[in-house]
Coordinates of C-alpha atoms in Angstrom, one line a residue:
Chain A
M1 CA -20.3 141.0 5.0
F2 CA -19.5 139.9 1.7
R3 CA -20.3 141.0 -1.8
N4 CA -23.4 139.4 -3.2
Q5 CA -26.0 140.2 -6.2
Y6 CA -28.2 142.2 -4.0
D7 CA -25.9 145.0 -3.1
T8 CA -25.7 147.3 -6.3
D9 CA -28.4 149.5 -5.9
V10 CA -29.8 151.0 -2.6
T11 CA -33.3 150.1 -3.5
T12 CA -32.7 146.8 -4.1
W13 CA -34.0 144.4 -1.3
S14 CA -31.7 141.4 -0.3
P15 CA -34.0 137.9 -0.2
T16 CA -33.6 138.0 3.7
G17 CA -35.2 141.5 4.0
R18 CA -31.9 143.6 4.1
L19 CA -30.5 146.8 2.5
F20 CA -26.8 146.1 2.0
Q21 CA -26.2 149.8 0.6
V22 CA -27.1 151.3 3.9
E23 CA -25.4 148.5 5.9
Y24 CA -22.1 149.3 4.0
A25 CA -22.7 153.0 4.6
M26 CA -23.0 152.2 8.3
E27 CA -19.4 150.7 7.8
A28 CA -18.1 153.4 6.7
V29 CA -19.1 155.2 10.0
K30 CA -16.6 152.3 11.7
Q31 CA -14.0 153.0 9.8
G32 CA -13.6 156.7 11.1
S33 CA -11.7 158.1 14.0
A34 CA -13.7 157.5 17.4
A35 CA -16.1 160.2 18.6
I36 CA -17.5 159.9 21.8
G37 CA -20.5 161.4 24.0
L38 CA -22.2 161.0 27.2
R39 CA -24.7 163.3 29.3
S40 CA -25.8 164.0 32.7
R41 CA -29.0 165.9 33.5
S42 CA -27.8 169.3 32.8
H43 CA -24.5 168.9 30.6
V44 CA -23.5 167.0 27.3
V45 CA -20.0 166.3 26.4
L46 CA -18.6 165.7 23.0
A47 CA -15.1 164.3 22.3
C48 CA -13.1 162.9 19.9
V49 CA -10.0 161.8 18.4
N50 CA -7.9 164.0 16.4
K51 CA -6.9 161.9 13.6
A52 CA -4.9 163.6 10.5
Q53 CA -3.9 162.3 7.1
S54 CA 0.2 162.8 7.4
E55 CA 2.6 164.3 9.9
L56 CA 2.2 167.5 7.5
S57 CA -1.5 168.0 7.8
S58 CA -3.8 169.2 10.5
H59 CA -6.5 167.3 11.9
Q60 CA -10.0 166.9 10.3
R61 CA -12.4 169.1 12.1
K62 CA -15.0 166.3 13.8
I63 CA -17.1 168.5 16.2
F64 CA -19.7 171.3 15.2
K65 CA -21.3 174.0 16.7
V66 CA -25.0 174.1 15.7
D67 CA -26.2 176.3 18.1
D68 CA -25.4 177.5 21.3
H69 CA -27.7 174.6 22.7
I70 CA -26.7 171.9 20.3
G71 CA -23.5 170.3 19.1
V72 CA -22.4 167.6 16.8
A73 CA -19.5 165.0 16.4
I74 CA -19.1 162.7 13.7
A75 CA -17.4 159.8 12.4
G76 CA -17.4 158.2 8.9
L77 CA -17.2 160.3 5.7
T78 CA -16.4 164.2 7.0
A79 CA -17.5 165.5 3.8
D80 CA -20.8 164.2 4.3
G81 CA -20.9 165.3 8.1
R82 CA -19.9 169.0 6.8
V83 CA -23.0 169.3 4.7
L84 CA -25.3 167.4 7.5
S85 CA -24.1 170.1 10.1
R86 CA -24.5 172.6 7.7
Y87 CA -28.4 171.7 7.5
M88 CA -28.5 171.2 11.4
R89 CA -27.2 175.0 11.5
S90 CA -29.6 176.1 8.8
E91 CA -32.5 174.2 10.8
S92 CA -31.8 175.8 13.9
I93 CA -31.3 179.3 12.9
N94 CA -34.5 179.3 11.0
H95 CA -36.4 178.1 14.1
S96 CA -34.3 180.7 16.1
F97 CA -35.4 183.4 13.5
T98 CA -39.3 182.4 13.3
Y99 CA -39.9 181.7 16.9
E100 CA -37.1 183.6 18.9
S101 CA -36.6 180.4 20.7
P102 CA -34.0 177.4 20.5
L103 CA -34.9 174.7 18.3
P104 CA -35.3 171.3 20.6
V105 CA -32.4 169.1 20.0
G106 CA -35.3 166.1 19.6
R107 CA -36.8 167.9 16.7
L108 CA -33.8 168.7 15.2
V109 CA -32.8 164.9 15.1
V110 CA -36.0 163.9 13.7
H111 CA -35.4 166.1 10.9
L112 CA -32.2 164.6 10.2
A113 CA -33.1 161.3 10.5
D114 CA -35.9 161.8 8.0
K115 CA -33.3 163.4 5.7
A116 CA -30.6 160.5 5.8
Q117 CA -33.9 158.1 5.3
V118 CA -34.6 159.9 1.8
C119 CA -31.4 158.8 0.7
T120 CA -32.4 155.0 1.4
Q121 CA -35.0 155.0 -0.6
R122 CA -33.9 156.7 -4.1
S123 CA -32.5 155.0 -6.9
W124 CA -30.2 157.9 -7.7
K125 CA -29.0 159.1 -4.4
R126 CA -26.3 157.1 -2.0
P127 CA -26.8 157.0 2.0
Y128 CA -24.8 159.4 3.7
G129 CA -21.7 157.8 5.0
V130 CA -21.4 159.4 8.3
G131 CA -22.8 158.6 11.9
L132 CA -23.5 162.0 14.0
L133 CA -23.9 162.3 17.9
V134 CA -25.8 165.3 18.6
G135 CA -26.1 166.7 22.1
G136 CA -28.1 169.2 22.9
L137 CA -30.5 170.6 25.4
D138 CA -34.7 170.2 25.4
E139 CA -37.3 171.6 27.7
S140 CA -37.1 168.6 29.2
G141 CA -33.3 168.9 30.0
A142 CA -29.6 167.8 28.4
H143 CA -30.0 165.1 25.7
L144 CA -27.7 162.9 23.4
Y145 CA -28.9 161.4 20.2
Y146 CA -27.2 159.1 17.5
N147 CA -28.1 159.5 14.0
C148 CA -27.3 156.6 11.6
P149 CA -26.7 156.5 8.1
S150 CA -29.9 154.5 7.6
G151 CA -32.3 157.2 9.0
N152 CA -32.9 155.6 12.5
Y153 CA -31.8 157.6 15.3
F154 CA -31.5 156.7 19.2
E155 CA -30.9 158.6 22.7
Y156 CA -28.3 157.2 24.8
Q157 CA -27.1 158.3 27.8
A158 CA -23.4 158.0 26.6
F159 CA -22.1 156.1 23.2
A160 CA -19.1 156.1 21.2
I161 CA -18.8 155.5 17.6
G162 CA -15.7 155.1 14.9
S163 CA -12.6 152.7 15.0
R164 CA -11.9 151.3 18.4
S165 CA -14.9 152.7 19.9
Q166 CA -16.0 149.3 21.2
A167 CA -13.4 149.9 24.0
A168 CA -14.9 153.3 25.0
K169 CA -17.9 151.7 24.8
T170 CA -16.9 149.0 27.2
Y171 CA -15.8 151.8 29.4
L172 CA -18.9 153.8 29.5
E173 CA -21.1 150.7 29.7
R174 CA -19.0 150.4 33.2
R175 CA -20.1 153.6 34.4
F176 CA -23.1 155.1 32.5
E177 CA -25.5 155.0 35.4
S178 CA -23.9 157.3 37.5
F179 CA -23.6 160.2 34.8
G180 CA -26.8 161.5 35.5
D181 CA -25.8 163.0 38.5
S182 CA -22.4 163.7 37.4
S183 CA -21.1 166.9 38.1
R184 CA -19.5 168.7 34.9
E185 CA -15.7 168.0 35.7
D186 CA -16.4 164.5 36.2
L187 CA -18.5 164.0 33.1
I188 CA -15.5 166.0 31.2
K189 CA -13.2 163.2 32.9
D190 CA -15.1 160.6 32.0
A191 CA -15.3 161.8 28.5
I192 CA -11.5 162.0 28.3
L193 CA -11.0 158.7 29.9
A194 CA -13.0 157.2 27.2
V195 CA -10.9 158.7 24.4
R196 CA -8.0 157.0 25.9
E197 CA -9.4 153.5 26.0
T198 CA -9.7 153.9 22.1
L199 CA -6.0 155.1 21.8
Q200 CA -5.4 151.2 23.2
G201 CA -1.8 152.1 24.6
E202 CA -0.8 155.2 22.9
T203 CA -0.2 158.0 25.7
L204 CA -2.8 160.3 25.9
K205 CA -2.0 164.1 25.2
S206 CA -4.2 166.8 25.0
S207 CA -3.2 167.4 21.2
L208 CA -4.6 163.9 20.3
C209 CA -8.4 164.8 21.5
T210 CA -10.8 167.7 21.2
V211 CA -13.4 168.1 23.4
A212 CA -16.6 170.2 23.6
I213 CA -19.2 170.8 26.2
L214 CA -22.7 172.5 26.8
G215 CA -25.2 172.8 29.3
V216 CA -28.1 174.4 30.6
D217 CA -26.1 177.7 31.7
E218 CA -23.3 176.9 29.4
P219 CA -23.9 177.7 25.4
F220 CA -21.6 175.2 23.6
H221 CA -17.9 175.8 23.4
F222 CA -15.0 173.8 23.1
L223 CA -12.4 173.1 25.9
D224 CA -8.7 174.8 25.3
Q225 CA -5.7 172.5 25.2
E226 CA -4.5 173.8 28.3
A227 CA -7.9 172.7 30.4
I228 CA -7.7 169.2 28.6
Q229 CA -4.4 168.7 29.6
K230 CA -5.1 169.5 33.2
V231 CA -7.6 166.7 33.3
I232 CA -5.5 164.6 31.7
D233 CA -2.4 165.5 34.6
T234 CA -4.8 164.2 37.0
F235 CA -5.0 160.7 36.2
E236 CA -2.3 160.0 33.6
K237 CA 1.1 159.0 35.3
V238 CA 3.6 159.9 32.9
P239 CA 7.4 159.5 32.9
E240 CA 9.3 163.3 34.0
E241 CA 10.6 164.1 30.4
E242 CA 7.4 163.3 28.7
E243 CA 5.5 165.4 31.1
G244 CA 8.0 168.5 30.4
E245 CA 7.2 168.4 27.0
D246 CA 3.8 167.9 27.1
E247 CA 3.4 170.9 29.3
A248 CA 5.4 172.7 27.2
E249 CA 3.2 172.1 24.4
A250 CA -0.3 172.7 26.5
G251 CA 1.7 176.1 27.4
A252 CA 2.8 177.1 23.8
A253 CA -0.6 176.3 21.9
Q254 CA -3.0 179.3 22.4
P255 CA -6.8 178.7 22.4
A256 CA -7.2 180.7 19.0
E257 CA -3.8 179.4 17.2
Q258 CA -3.7 177.3 14.5
G259 CA -0.3 176.8 13.7
G260 CA 1.9 173.4 14.9
A261 CA 3.6 173.8 18.3
G262 CA 6.3 171.3 19.7
A263 CA 7.8 168.6 18.1
G264 CA 5.7 167.4 15.2
D265 CA 2.5 167.7 17.1
V266 CA -0.4 170.0 15.4
A267 CA -2.7 172.0 17.8
P268 CA -6.0 171.6 16.7
M269 CA -8.1 174.4 15.6
E270 CA -10.4 175.9 17.6
M271 CA -13.7 177.6 16.5
Chain B
M1 CA -47.2 187.3 -13.2
T2 CA -50.0 187.4 -15.9
F3 CA -51.6 184.6 -17.9
T4 CA -54.5 184.9 -20.4
I5 CA -57.5 182.4 -20.2
P6 CA -60.0 182.1 -22.9
I7 CA -63.5 182.2 -21.6
E8 CA -66.2 181.5 -24.1
N9 CA -69.3 183.8 -23.0
G10 CA -71.8 183.9 -25.6
D11 CA -70.5 185.5 -28.7
A12 CA -67.5 187.2 -27.1
V13 CA -64.7 185.4 -25.8
K14 CA -63.1 187.3 -22.6
I15 CA -59.5 187.0 -22.0
A16 CA -59.1 187.1 -18.3
E17 CA -55.9 188.3 -16.7
A18 CA -54.8 187.6 -13.5
E19 CA -54.0 190.6 -11.3
S20 CA -52.0 190.6 -8.2
Q21 CA -54.8 190.9 -5.5
R22 CA -54.3 192.8 -2.3
T23 CA -56.1 193.8 0.9
L24 CA -57.2 197.7 0.4
Y25 CA -59.3 198.2 3.0
P26 CA -60.7 196.3 6.0
Y27 CA -64.9 195.5 5.7
V28 CA -65.8 194.0 9.3
T29 CA -63.6 195.1 11.8
G30 CA -63.7 194.8 15.5
T31 CA -62.4 197.7 18.0
S32 CA -60.1 197.8 20.9
I33 CA -58.7 195.1 22.9
V34 CA -57.0 196.0 26.4
A35 CA -55.0 193.7 27.8
I36 CA -52.7 193.8 31.4
K37 CA -50.2 191.5 33.0
Y38 CA -51.5 190.7 36.8
K39 CA -50.3 188.5 39.6
D40 CA -51.1 185.0 38.1
G41 CA -51.0 185.7 34.0
V42 CA -52.8 188.2 31.8
L43 CA -55.9 189.5 31.5
M44 CA -57.7 190.8 28.3
A45 CA -60.9 192.5 27.6
S46 CA -62.8 193.2 24.3
D47 CA -66.3 193.8 23.3
M48 CA -68.2 191.7 21.2
G49 CA -69.1 194.2 18.2
G50 CA -68.4 193.5 14.8
S51 CA -68.9 197.2 12.7
Y52 CA -69.7 197.5 9.3
G53 CA -68.4 200.5 8.4
S54 CA -70.6 202.6 10.7
T55 CA -72.9 200.1 11.2
L56 CA -72.8 198.0 14.4
R57 CA -73.8 194.9 12.4
Y58 CA -72.7 192.0 14.6
K59 CA -73.0 191.8 18.1
N60 CA -71.6 188.5 19.0
I61 CA -68.1 188.2 17.8
E62 CA -65.8 186.6 20.2
R63 CA -62.7 188.5 19.2
M64 CA -60.2 186.7 22.1
K65 CA -59.2 182.7 21.6
A66 CA -57.1 180.4 23.2
I67 CA -54.1 179.2 21.2
G68 CA -52.8 176.0 22.4
K69 CA -51.9 175.5 26.3
H70 CA -50.2 178.4 26.9
S71 CA -51.4 181.6 25.1
L72 CA -54.6 184.1 24.0
L73 CA -54.9 185.5 21.4
G74 CA -57.0 189.0 21.1
A75 CA -57.5 190.9 17.5
S76 CA -59.0 193.8 16.5
G77 CA -59.3 194.8 12.9
E78 CA -60.8 193.2 10.1
I79 CA -62.4 189.8 11.2
S80 CA -62.1 187.5 8.2
D81 CA -58.2 188.2 8.6
F82 CA -58.7 187.4 12.1
Q83 CA -60.2 184.0 11.3
E84 CA -57.8 183.3 8.9
I85 CA -55.1 183.9 11.4
L86 CA -56.6 181.3 13.7
R87 CA -56.5 178.8 10.8
Y88 CA -52.9 179.1 10.6
L89 CA -52.4 178.8 14.0
D90 CA -54.6 175.6 14.4
E91 CA -52.3 174.1 11.9
L92 CA -48.9 175.3 13.8
T93 CA -50.3 174.2 17.1
L94 CA -51.7 170.9 15.8
N95 CA -48.3 170.2 14.0
D96 CA -46.6 170.8 17.7
N97 CA -48.9 168.7 19.5
M98 CA -48.1 166.0 16.8
W99 CA -44.6 165.9 18.1
D100 CA -46.0 164.7 21.1
D101 CA -42.1 165.1 22.5
G102 CA -42.8 167.0 25.9
N103 CA -42.1 170.6 23.9
S104 CA -44.6 172.8 23.3
L105 CA -45.0 176.2 21.7
G106 CA -45.4 179.0 24.5
P107 CA -46.6 182.5 24.2
K108 CA -42.9 183.7 22.9
E109 CA -42.7 181.7 19.9
I110 CA -46.6 182.5 19.2
H111 CA -46.1 186.3 18.9
N112 CA -42.7 185.8 17.0
Y113 CA -44.4 183.5 14.6
L114 CA -47.4 186.2 14.3
T115 CA -44.8 188.9 13.8
R116 CA -42.9 187.0 11.0
V117 CA -46.6 186.5 9.2
M118 CA -47.7 190.1 9.5
Y119 CA -44.5 191.5 8.5
N120 CA -44.2 189.4 5.4
R121 CA -47.6 190.1 4.4
R122 CA -46.9 193.8 4.6
N123 CA -44.3 193.4 2.4
K124 CA -46.2 191.9 -0.1
F125 CA -48.6 194.9 -0.1
N126 CA -51.2 192.4 1.2
P127 CA -51.8 192.9 5.1
L128 CA -53.8 190.9 7.3
W129 CA -55.7 193.9 8.6
N130 CA -55.4 193.2 12.4
T131 CA -53.6 194.6 15.3
L132 CA -53.2 191.5 17.3
V133 CA -52.4 191.2 21.0
L134 CA -50.9 188.1 22.4
G135 CA -50.9 186.9 25.8
G136 CA -49.9 183.8 27.8
V137 CA -47.9 182.1 30.7
K138 CA -45.6 179.3 30.4
N139 CA -43.0 178.1 33.2
G140 CA -44.6 180.7 35.5
K141 CA -43.5 183.6 33.4
S142 CA -46.3 185.9 32.0
Y143 CA -45.7 187.4 28.7
L144 CA -47.7 190.1 27.1
G145 CA -47.2 191.0 23.4
M146 CA -48.7 193.2 20.5
V147 CA -48.2 192.7 16.7
S148 CA -49.7 195.2 14.0
M149 CA -50.5 194.8 10.5
I150 CA -47.1 196.2 9.2
G151 CA -45.3 194.0 11.1
V152 CA -44.5 196.4 14.1
S153 CA -43.8 194.1 17.2
F154 CA -43.2 194.7 21.0
E155 CA -44.2 193.3 24.8
D156 CA -44.9 195.3 27.3
D157 CA -46.6 195.0 30.8
H158 CA -50.2 196.6 29.4
V159 CA -51.0 196.8 25.7
A160 CA -54.3 198.0 23.7
T161 CA -55.2 198.5 20.2
G162 CA -57.1 201.4 18.1
F163 CA -59.0 203.7 20.3
G164 CA -57.6 201.5 23.4
N165 CA -53.9 203.2 22.8
H166 CA -55.7 206.9 23.1
L167 CA -58.3 206.5 25.8
A168 CA -57.2 203.1 27.7
R169 CA -53.4 203.2 28.1
P170 CA -53.3 206.3 29.7
I171 CA -55.2 205.1 32.7
L172 CA -53.2 202.0 32.6
R173 CA -49.8 204.1 32.8
D174 CA -51.1 206.0 36.1
E175 CA -53.0 202.9 37.3
W176 CA -51.2 199.6 36.6
H177 CA -48.6 198.2 38.9
A178 CA -47.2 194.7 39.1
D179 CA -49.0 191.8 41.0
L180 CA -52.8 193.2 40.5
S181 CA -54.9 191.1 42.1
F182 CA -57.5 189.3 40.0
E183 CA -60.4 191.7 41.0
D184 CA -58.3 194.6 40.7
G185 CA -57.0 193.9 37.2
V186 CA -60.7 193.2 36.4
K187 CA -61.9 196.3 37.7
L188 CA -59.1 198.3 36.2
L189 CA -59.9 196.7 32.5
E190 CA -63.6 197.8 33.4
K191 CA -62.5 201.5 34.1
C192 CA -60.7 201.5 30.6
M193 CA -63.6 199.7 29.1
R194 CA -66.4 201.9 30.2
V195 CA -64.6 205.2 28.9
L196 CA -63.9 203.4 25.5
L197 CA -67.9 202.2 25.6
Y198 CA -68.6 206.2 26.2
R199 CA -66.3 207.4 23.5
D200 CA -65.5 205.1 21.0
R201 CA -68.4 205.0 18.4
S202 CA -67.8 201.6 17.5
A203 CA -67.9 199.9 21.1
I204 CA -70.9 197.8 22.2
N205 CA -71.8 197.2 25.7
K206 CA -71.5 194.1 25.8
L207 CA -67.9 192.3 26.7
Q208 CA -65.7 189.7 27.8
I209 CA -62.8 189.2 29.6
A210 CA -60.6 186.4 29.6
K211 CA -57.9 185.3 31.9
I212 CA -54.7 183.2 31.1
T213 CA -53.0 181.5 33.8
E214 CA -50.6 178.6 34.2
E215 CA -54.0 176.4 34.6
G216 CA -55.3 177.6 31.5
V217 CA -57.5 180.0 29.5
T218 CA -61.1 181.1 30.8
V219 CA -63.3 183.9 28.5
S220 CA -66.1 184.9 30.9
Q221 CA -69.9 185.0 29.4
P222 CA -70.7 188.1 28.1
Y223 CA -72.0 191.1 30.0
S224 CA -72.5 194.6 30.2
L225 CA -71.5 197.6 32.1
K226 CA -73.1 200.2 33.9
T227 CA -73.6 203.3 32.2
F228 CA -74.5 206.6 33.9
W229 CA -76.3 209.4 31.2
E230 CA -77.5 211.4 33.8
Y231 CA -75.0 214.2 33.6
S232 CA -76.5 217.6 34.1
S233 CA -75.3 218.9 30.7
F234 CA -76.7 215.9 29.0
H235 CA -80.0 217.0 30.1
N236 CA -79.6 220.3 28.2
P237 CA -77.1 219.7 25.9
T238 CA -77.3 223.2 24.0
A239 CA -77.1 225.7 26.8
S240 CA -74.0 226.9 26.3
A241 CA -74.1 226.3 22.6
E242 CA -76.8 228.5 21.0
G243 CA -78.2 227.1 17.6
S244 CA -76.7 223.7 17.8
W245 CA -78.6 220.6 18.6

């Protein structure tokens, strides 16, 4: 995509029927670090790569709980993502208050998509620069949706967004047909394996990824470091010294702790 | 909030002030509703009367209506407010249907929505002058709840409004049990309605019984209860009270 004379305004069409500002917003999603979602009939798992600005800082929070039955993973401009997560939480809690019943995720994503569409049709606004993987429960079971800055939304069995997500998508494409009947544990394993694909060579450690799960009898929650490391240990063939170091890190990082643990690695912040 | 509107009326120009409006008292009212959970769902009974003060003015008012696929609403109190509530619920269920996404509002959701509406109106000193009974079945689970005009809301196995609370609930507390058959449920409701007919001045002898199950709502045709007036004390009512009539 090259710069051209039709891309200044979001309300300007190009002669070929494209809105370049919207497409540029979608580029922003591709720049963010990877986020992955997959679902079975009863569970949805969201996973993301923890990217930090520098070694000194903590990593950005990219997975948010919207309600007990809905979670969202974002990629792109995390500030936009935070604002939209707050909107989703607001919609969800208002519905719960009025109807004493959880908001069906299918309706939430439509509200979200309509909100994004507004920004593609006002000259004084800009599109949200964030892609959202929304996982949640409905009357009809577990669902995973992808909401785009363009205001489109799609339902998926499994999906990945952000940088180097193509590698994860390739992995998921090979396996997605079995996800529907996957057990909870297999689904988590597949999510972490998909994250590993996006790292492309880097050793997979539990400190590098955040995983969250929700299901029919399981409210949304994050998996703690030890649980993730256990899954990693089942498939990662790691030399002795590094493995010892990883286990020490996993042991030292308490679920609720925020501080750094181990050599230079920062423990993710738990909700 | 007040604003002035000059109105020309011949020589004088009247200045009208918009005052806050609120419900002060009801005009056309329905009397008790009685409802119970039974084996397949919920049974609800009401008479078809609309009283205008102490006059039994309207005798063909349906005070129970189906809401959506899963619920049944019965109302006592101001009939025009009941009609207003039906309009709100119509809009609600219409929008719910328009989603066309496999999700639908069940009785619990409708009950809570109504509770919010009633309570918010009460807070504005402009209540909808009704006591509502909401029954329904969704995914095999029966639901029966009540909301009053001040927003008091609860669920129970059997509920009644107005006089029904005083005359019918004691009968139900003694004789209701889980998994009543349809016939036993109707008999129990008729027993309650008969007592109400004898003792509630605003009751009329023309009632309907509505049933809601997983399959849907059916409201019976109106019918009358058999009454018995040949009690010996009715023959000579003043026998024990000289001077009275």
